[in-house]
GROMACS .gro file of C-alpha atoms in nm:
model
  263
    1MET     CA    1  -0.314  -1.007   2.107
    2ARG     CA    2  -0.271  -1.358   1.964
    3ARG     CA    3  -0.560  -1.392   1.723
    4PHE     CA    4  -0.402  -1.683   1.538
    5GLU     CA    5  -0.308  -1.913   1.823
    6GLY     CA    6  -0.317  -2.269   1.689
    7TYR     CA    7  -0.370  -2.161   1.329
    8GLY     CA    8  -0.177  -2.304   1.037
    9VAL     CA    9  -0.098  -2.050   0.767
   10LEU     CA   10   0.048  -2.083   0.417
   11ILE     CA   11   0.183  -1.774   0.240
   12THR     CA   12   0.307  -1.777  -0.118
   13GLY     CA   13   0.593  -1.554  -0.231
   14ALA     CA   14   0.684  -1.509   0.134
   15ALA     CA   15   1.063  -1.500   0.125
   16ARG     CA   16   1.070  -1.121   0.100
   17GLY     CA   17   0.863  -0.805   0.094
   18ILE     CA   18   0.491  -0.816   0.165
   19GLY     CA   19   0.493  -1.194   0.206
   20GLU     CA   20   0.773  -1.186   0.462
   21ALA     CA   21   0.612  -0.901   0.657
   22THR     CA   22   0.283  -1.091   0.661
   23ALA     CA   23   0.454  -1.406   0.784
   24ARG     CA   24   0.614  -1.212   1.067
   25ARG     CA   25   0.290  -1.037   1.161
   26LEU     CA   26   0.077  -1.353   1.172
   27ALA     CA   27   0.348  -1.545   1.359
   28SER     CA   28   0.367  -1.265   1.616
   29GLU     CA   29  -0.002  -1.331   1.682
   30GLY     CA   30   0.046  -1.702   1.738
   31ALA     CA   31   0.023  -1.853   1.389
   32ARG     CA   32   0.242  -2.133   1.265
   33VAL     CA   33   0.344  -2.012   0.922
   34LEU     CA   34   0.470  -2.199   0.619
   35VAL     CA   35   0.689  -1.960   0.423
   36THR     CA   36   0.673  -2.070   0.060
   37ASP     CA   37   0.858  -1.928  -0.235
   38ILE     CA   38   1.010  -2.028  -0.567
   39ASP     CA   39   1.343  -1.926  -0.408
   40ALA     CA   40   1.368  -2.211  -0.157
   41GLU     CA   41   1.691  -2.089   0.004
   42ALA     CA   42   1.551  -1.742   0.068
   43ALA     CA   43   1.232  -1.894   0.208
   44GLU     CA   44   1.439  -2.107   0.444
   45ARG     CA   45   1.636  -1.804   0.565
   46THR     CA   46   1.319  -1.607   0.626
   47ALA     CA   47   1.150  -1.892   0.813
   48ALA     CA   48   1.459  -1.939   1.029
   49GLY     CA   49   1.409  -1.589   1.167
   50ILE     CA   50   1.041  -1.636   1.254
   51GLU     CA   51   0.936  -1.828   1.563
   52GLY     CA   52   0.737  -2.139   1.480
   53ALA     CA   53   0.774  -2.096   1.103
   54ALA     CA   54   0.879  -2.352   0.845
   55SER     CA   55   0.962  -2.319   0.477
   56CYS     CA   56   0.879  -2.502   0.158
   57TYR     CA   57   0.952  -2.458  -0.211
   58CYS     CA   58   0.640  -2.366  -0.405
   59ASP     CA   59   0.597  -2.272  -0.768
   60VAL     CA   60   0.239  -2.152  -0.797
   61GLY     CA   61   0.263  -2.208  -1.171
   62ASP     CA   62   0.278  -2.584  -1.115
   63ARG     CA   63  -0.020  -2.774  -0.973
   64ALA     CA   64   0.190  -3.054  -0.824
   65SER     CA   65   0.416  -2.803  -0.648
   66VAL     CA   66   0.115  -2.622  -0.501
   67GLU     CA   67  -0.044  -2.943  -0.379
   68ALA     CA   68   0.286  -3.050  -0.222
   69ALA     CA   69   0.313  -2.720  -0.036
   70VAL     CA   70  -0.042  -2.752   0.098
   71ALA     CA   71   0.029  -3.109   0.207
   72CYS     CA   72   0.347  -2.987   0.377
   73ALA     CA   73   0.154  -2.727   0.578
   74VAL     CA   74  -0.108  -2.978   0.689
   75GLU     CA   75   0.156  -3.234   0.782
   76ARG     CA   76   0.361  -2.986   0.985
   77PHE     CA   77   0.080  -2.800   1.156
   78GLY     CA   78  -0.204  -3.052   1.156
   79THR     CA   79  -0.430  -2.782   1.015
   80LEU     CA   80  -0.447  -2.517   0.745
   81ASP     CA   81  -0.664  -2.223   0.835
   82VAL     CA   82  -0.532  -1.929   0.635
   83LEU     CA   83  -0.401  -1.902   0.280
   84VAL     CA   84  -0.237  -1.578   0.165
   85ASN     CA   85  -0.195  -1.561  -0.213
   86ASN     CA   86   0.094  -1.318  -0.251
   87ALA     CA   87   0.307  -1.464  -0.533
   88PHE     CA   88   0.299  -1.266  -0.857
   89SER     CA   89   0.476  -1.198  -1.184
   90CYS     CA   90   0.504  -0.852  -1.342
   91SER     CA   91   0.665  -0.828  -1.684
   92PRO     CA   92   0.767  -0.488  -1.824
   93ASP     CA   93   0.561  -0.350  -2.110
   94THR     CA   94   0.719  -0.305  -2.449
   95PRO     CA   95   0.702   0.049  -2.596
   96LEU     CA   96   0.442  -0.072  -2.846
   97ILE     CA   97   0.178  -0.327  -2.751
   98GLU     CA   98   0.219  -0.505  -3.084
   99ASP     CA   99   0.570  -0.599  -2.975
  100GLN     CA  100   0.455  -0.760  -2.649
  101PRO     CA  101   0.536  -1.134  -2.660
  102ASP     CA  102   0.279  -1.396  -2.571
  103ASP     CA  103   0.502  -1.563  -2.314
  104ALA     CA  104   0.530  -1.252  -2.093
  105TRP     CA  105   0.152  -1.205  -2.103
  106SER     CA  106   0.089  -1.571  -2.027
  107ARG     CA  107   0.338  -1.583  -1.739
  108ASP     CA  108   0.189  -1.282  -1.559
  109LEU     CA  109  -0.162  -1.424  -1.580
  110ASP     CA  110  -0.050  -1.774  -1.490
  111ILE     CA  111   0.141  -1.674  -1.177
  112SER     CA  112  -0.062  -1.376  -1.053
  113LEU     CA  113  -0.412  -1.508  -1.128
  114THR     CA  114  -0.417  -1.878  -1.209
  115GLY     CA  115  -0.158  -1.941  -0.936
  116ALA     CA  116  -0.398  -1.802  -0.677
  117PHE     CA  117  -0.670  -2.030  -0.814
  118ARG     CA  118  -0.440  -2.334  -0.793
  119CYS     CA  119  -0.359  -2.255  -0.431
  120ALA     CA  120  -0.723  -2.197  -0.336
  121ARG     CA  121  -0.829  -2.520  -0.506
  122ALA     CA  122  -0.567  -2.723  -0.321
  123ALA     CA  123  -0.624  -2.556   0.016
  124MET     CA  124  -1.004  -2.535   0.021
  125PRO     CA  125  -1.085  -2.877   0.178
  126HIS     CA  126  -0.844  -2.805   0.463
  127LEU     CA  127  -0.960  -2.445   0.509
  128ALA     CA  128  -1.318  -2.572   0.538
  129ALA     CA  129  -1.235  -2.841   0.794
  130HIS     CA  130  -1.252  -2.628   1.109
  131GLY     CA  131  -1.498  -2.355   1.010
  132ARG     CA  132  -1.249  -2.073   1.047
  133GLY     CA  133  -1.076  -2.079   0.710
  134ALA     CA  134  -0.978  -1.761   0.530
  135ILE     CA  135  -0.812  -1.674   0.201
  136VAL     CA  136  -0.655  -1.331   0.155
  137ASN     CA  137  -0.545  -1.242  -0.196
  138ILE     CA  138  -0.293  -0.966  -0.256
  139GLY     CA  139  -0.417  -0.751  -0.542
  140SER     CA  140  -0.293  -0.417  -0.672
  141VAL     CA  141  -0.417  -0.070  -0.757
  142ASN     CA  142  -0.314  -0.169  -1.111
  143GLY     CA  143  -0.624  -0.384  -1.119
  144GLU     CA  144  -0.845  -0.077  -1.080
  145GLN     CA  145  -0.667   0.203  -1.264
  146ASP     CA  146  -0.405   0.243  -1.536
  147PHE     CA  147  -0.054   0.244  -1.394
  148GLY     CA  148   0.101   0.049  -1.682
  149ASN     CA  149   0.191  -0.321  -1.707
  150HIS     CA  150  -0.088  -0.461  -1.924
  151ALA     CA  151  -0.062  -0.827  -1.827
  152TYR     CA  152   0.000  -0.771  -1.455
  153SER     CA  153  -0.290  -0.525  -1.439
  154ALA     CA  154  -0.524  -0.763  -1.618
  155ALA     CA  155  -0.422  -1.043  -1.383
  156LYS     CA  156  -0.487  -0.831  -1.075
  157ALA     CA  157  -0.826  -0.721  -1.209
  158GLY     CA  158  -0.905  -1.086  -1.261
  159LEU     CA  159  -0.791  -1.165  -0.909
  160ALA     CA  160  -1.045  -0.919  -0.770
  161SER     CA  161  -1.317  -1.103  -0.965
  162LEU     CA  162  -1.187  -1.440  -0.849
  163THR     CA  163  -1.201  -1.311  -0.491
  164ARG     CA  164  -1.571  -1.240  -0.528
  165THR     CA  165  -1.663  -1.565  -0.700
  166LEU     CA  166  -1.458  -1.775  -0.457
  167ALA     CA  167  -1.623  -1.592  -0.167
  168GLY     CA  168  -1.965  -1.693  -0.294
  169ASP     CA  169  -1.857  -2.049  -0.359
  170ALA     CA  170  -1.686  -2.098  -0.022
  171ALA     CA  171  -1.925  -1.918   0.211
  172ALA     CA  172  -2.143  -2.221   0.279
  173ARG     CA  173  -1.830  -2.410   0.388
  174GLY     CA  174  -1.735  -2.142   0.640
  175VAL     CA  175  -1.442  -2.007   0.439
  176ARG     CA  176  -1.408  -1.633   0.384
  177VAL     CA  177  -1.225  -1.488   0.081
  178ASN     CA  178  -1.108  -1.128   0.065
  179GLN     CA  179  -0.846  -0.916  -0.106
  180VAL     CA  180  -0.603  -0.645  -0.001
  181THR     CA  181  -0.521  -0.393  -0.274
  182PRO     CA  182  -0.186  -0.220  -0.212
  183GLY     CA  183  -0.050   0.091  -0.373
  184THR     CA  184   0.325   0.148  -0.406
  185ILE     CA  185   0.507  -0.051  -0.138
  186ARG     CA  186   0.871  -0.004  -0.043
  187THR     CA  187   1.014  -0.346  -0.131
  188ARG     CA  188   1.343  -0.456  -0.281
  189SER     CA  189   1.209  -0.387  -0.631
  190TRP     CA  190   1.270  -0.021  -0.545
  191ASP     CA  191   1.629  -0.072  -0.430
  192GLY     CA  192   1.850   0.194  -0.583
  193ARG     CA  193   1.553   0.410  -0.679
  194GLN     CA  194   1.512   0.621  -0.367
  195ASP     CA  195   1.471   0.937  -0.577
  196SER     CA  196   1.171   0.780  -0.749
  197LEU     CA  197   1.017   0.688  -0.415
  198GLU     CA  198   1.062   1.045  -0.295
  199ILE     CA  199   0.871   1.168  -0.598
  200LEU     CA  200   0.599   0.910  -0.539
  201ASN     CA  201   0.562   1.022  -0.178
  202GLY     CA  202   0.413   1.344  -0.314
  203VAL     CA  203   0.157   1.156  -0.524
  204TYR     CA  204  -0.006   0.988  -0.225
  205PRO     CA  205  -0.260   1.191  -0.025
  206LEU     CA  206  -0.116   1.054   0.301
  207GLY     CA  207   0.227   1.178   0.197
  208ARG     CA  208   0.421   0.854   0.170
  209VAL     CA  209   0.444   0.522  -0.008
  210GLY     CA  210   0.346   0.212   0.184
  211GLU     CA  211   0.558  -0.027   0.385
  212PRO     CA  212   0.518  -0.406   0.375
  213GLU     CA  213   0.395  -0.390   0.734
  214ASP     CA  214   0.100  -0.175   0.625
  215ILE     CA  215  -0.022  -0.457   0.405
  216ALA     CA  216   0.056  -0.723   0.664
  217ALA     CA  217  -0.167  -0.544   0.915
  218ALA     CA  218  -0.457  -0.545   0.669
  219VAL     CA  219  -0.405  -0.913   0.591
  220ALA     CA  220  -0.405  -0.992   0.962
  221PHE     CA  221  -0.741  -0.819   1.004
  222LEU     CA  222  -0.907  -0.994   0.710
  223ALA     CA  223  -0.769  -1.334   0.811
  224SER     CA  224  -0.876  -1.299   1.173
  225HIS     CA  225  -1.203  -1.351   1.359
  226ASP     CA  226  -1.231  -0.971   1.377
  227ALA     CA  227  -1.343  -0.991   1.012
  228SER     CA  228  -1.576  -1.286   1.067
  229TRP     CA  229  -1.861  -1.109   0.882
  230VAL     CA  230  -1.646  -0.986   0.594
  231THR     CA  231  -1.615  -1.182   0.271
  232GLY     CA  232  -1.591  -1.103  -0.099
  233THR     CA  233  -1.453  -0.758  -0.033
  234THR     CA  234  -1.149  -0.567  -0.153
  235LEU     CA  235  -0.972  -0.353   0.106
  236ARG     CA  236  -0.766  -0.075  -0.049
  237VAL     CA  237  -0.447  -0.004   0.142
  238ASP     CA  238  -0.314   0.262  -0.092
  239GLY     CA  239  -0.262   0.582   0.103
  240GLY     CA  240  -0.572   0.729  -0.062
  241LEU     CA  241  -0.427   0.701  -0.415
  242LEU     CA  242  -0.744   0.573  -0.584
  243ALA     CA  243  -0.981   0.793  -0.383
  244VAL     CA  244  -0.809   1.129  -0.425
  245ASN     CA  245  -0.660   1.280  -0.742
  246THR     CA  246  -0.373   1.463  -0.573
  247GLY     CA  247  -0.224   1.592  -0.897
  248PHE     CA  248  -0.555   1.739  -1.012
  249GLN     CA  249  -0.613   1.903  -0.674
  250ARG     CA  250  -0.268   2.059  -0.683
  251MET     CA  251  -0.329   2.191  -1.033
  252LEU     CA  252  -0.651   2.356  -0.916
  253ALA     CA  253  -0.473   2.500  -0.613
  254ASP     CA  254  -0.193   2.636  -0.832
  255GLU     CA  255  -0.448   2.795  -1.065
  256ALA     CA  256  -0.629   2.951  -0.770
  257ASP     CA  257  -0.300   3.092  -0.638
  258GLN     CA  258  -0.214   3.230  -0.981
  259GLY     CA  259  -0.557   3.389  -1.008
  260ALA     CA  260  -0.517   3.558  -0.670
  261GLN     CA  261  -0.179   3.693  -0.774
  262ASP     CA  262  -0.327   3.837  -1.095
  263VAL     CA  263  -0.591   4.037  -0.907
   0.00000   0.00000   0.00000
């Protein structure tokens, strides 16, 4: 199935991980993909391994850089039909919130939230041009529940709100805006921490953490004509993490087992 034949696609933070997997998935369905990243060399290497892809430096924290990347996509492909806002920043929390510096807070919000706004603002006229435009934002379960990282979580919660307001604003122009909300995904940020991933496997109702390809598949659906009547929604791709309290269920099961043994 080649749902994106003739489409031009721009993906931010696409040199690795979810962004790279999404670039590969959409290209496999016919899209011409602009792989953008703040690491220009890594973006170039990734694009070189994807048929029909090109690469471009893009710092979503800089308006001129974003506008240059959008212009690059339109120049190369003659169209821009899909924008995937994947770039993010996640600063570690300090032990005490009163020790958290302003710059870490500001950077996470600027890249993860305002960066998506900058990209949408620059891309919108082109997305609206052919009546098939779509924006897919990459959120996080952190935006819905406490998993730490104050600034990152606040930014992702804001991104879910931005998804809804942009959807309302863009609907009359034929542009759909949706969000994918991943749980834990096996990316290079987990390199060297396989033991931690094994523990996390047991937290997820479906018994494993996610792979970048799981998120790419969801993005492909929301960006495609198959989702032509879907806008303003958030699609959780989290292995059931937010729907099922696995730890609580196990505690109840353990208590039930203990009670049976005491009889």
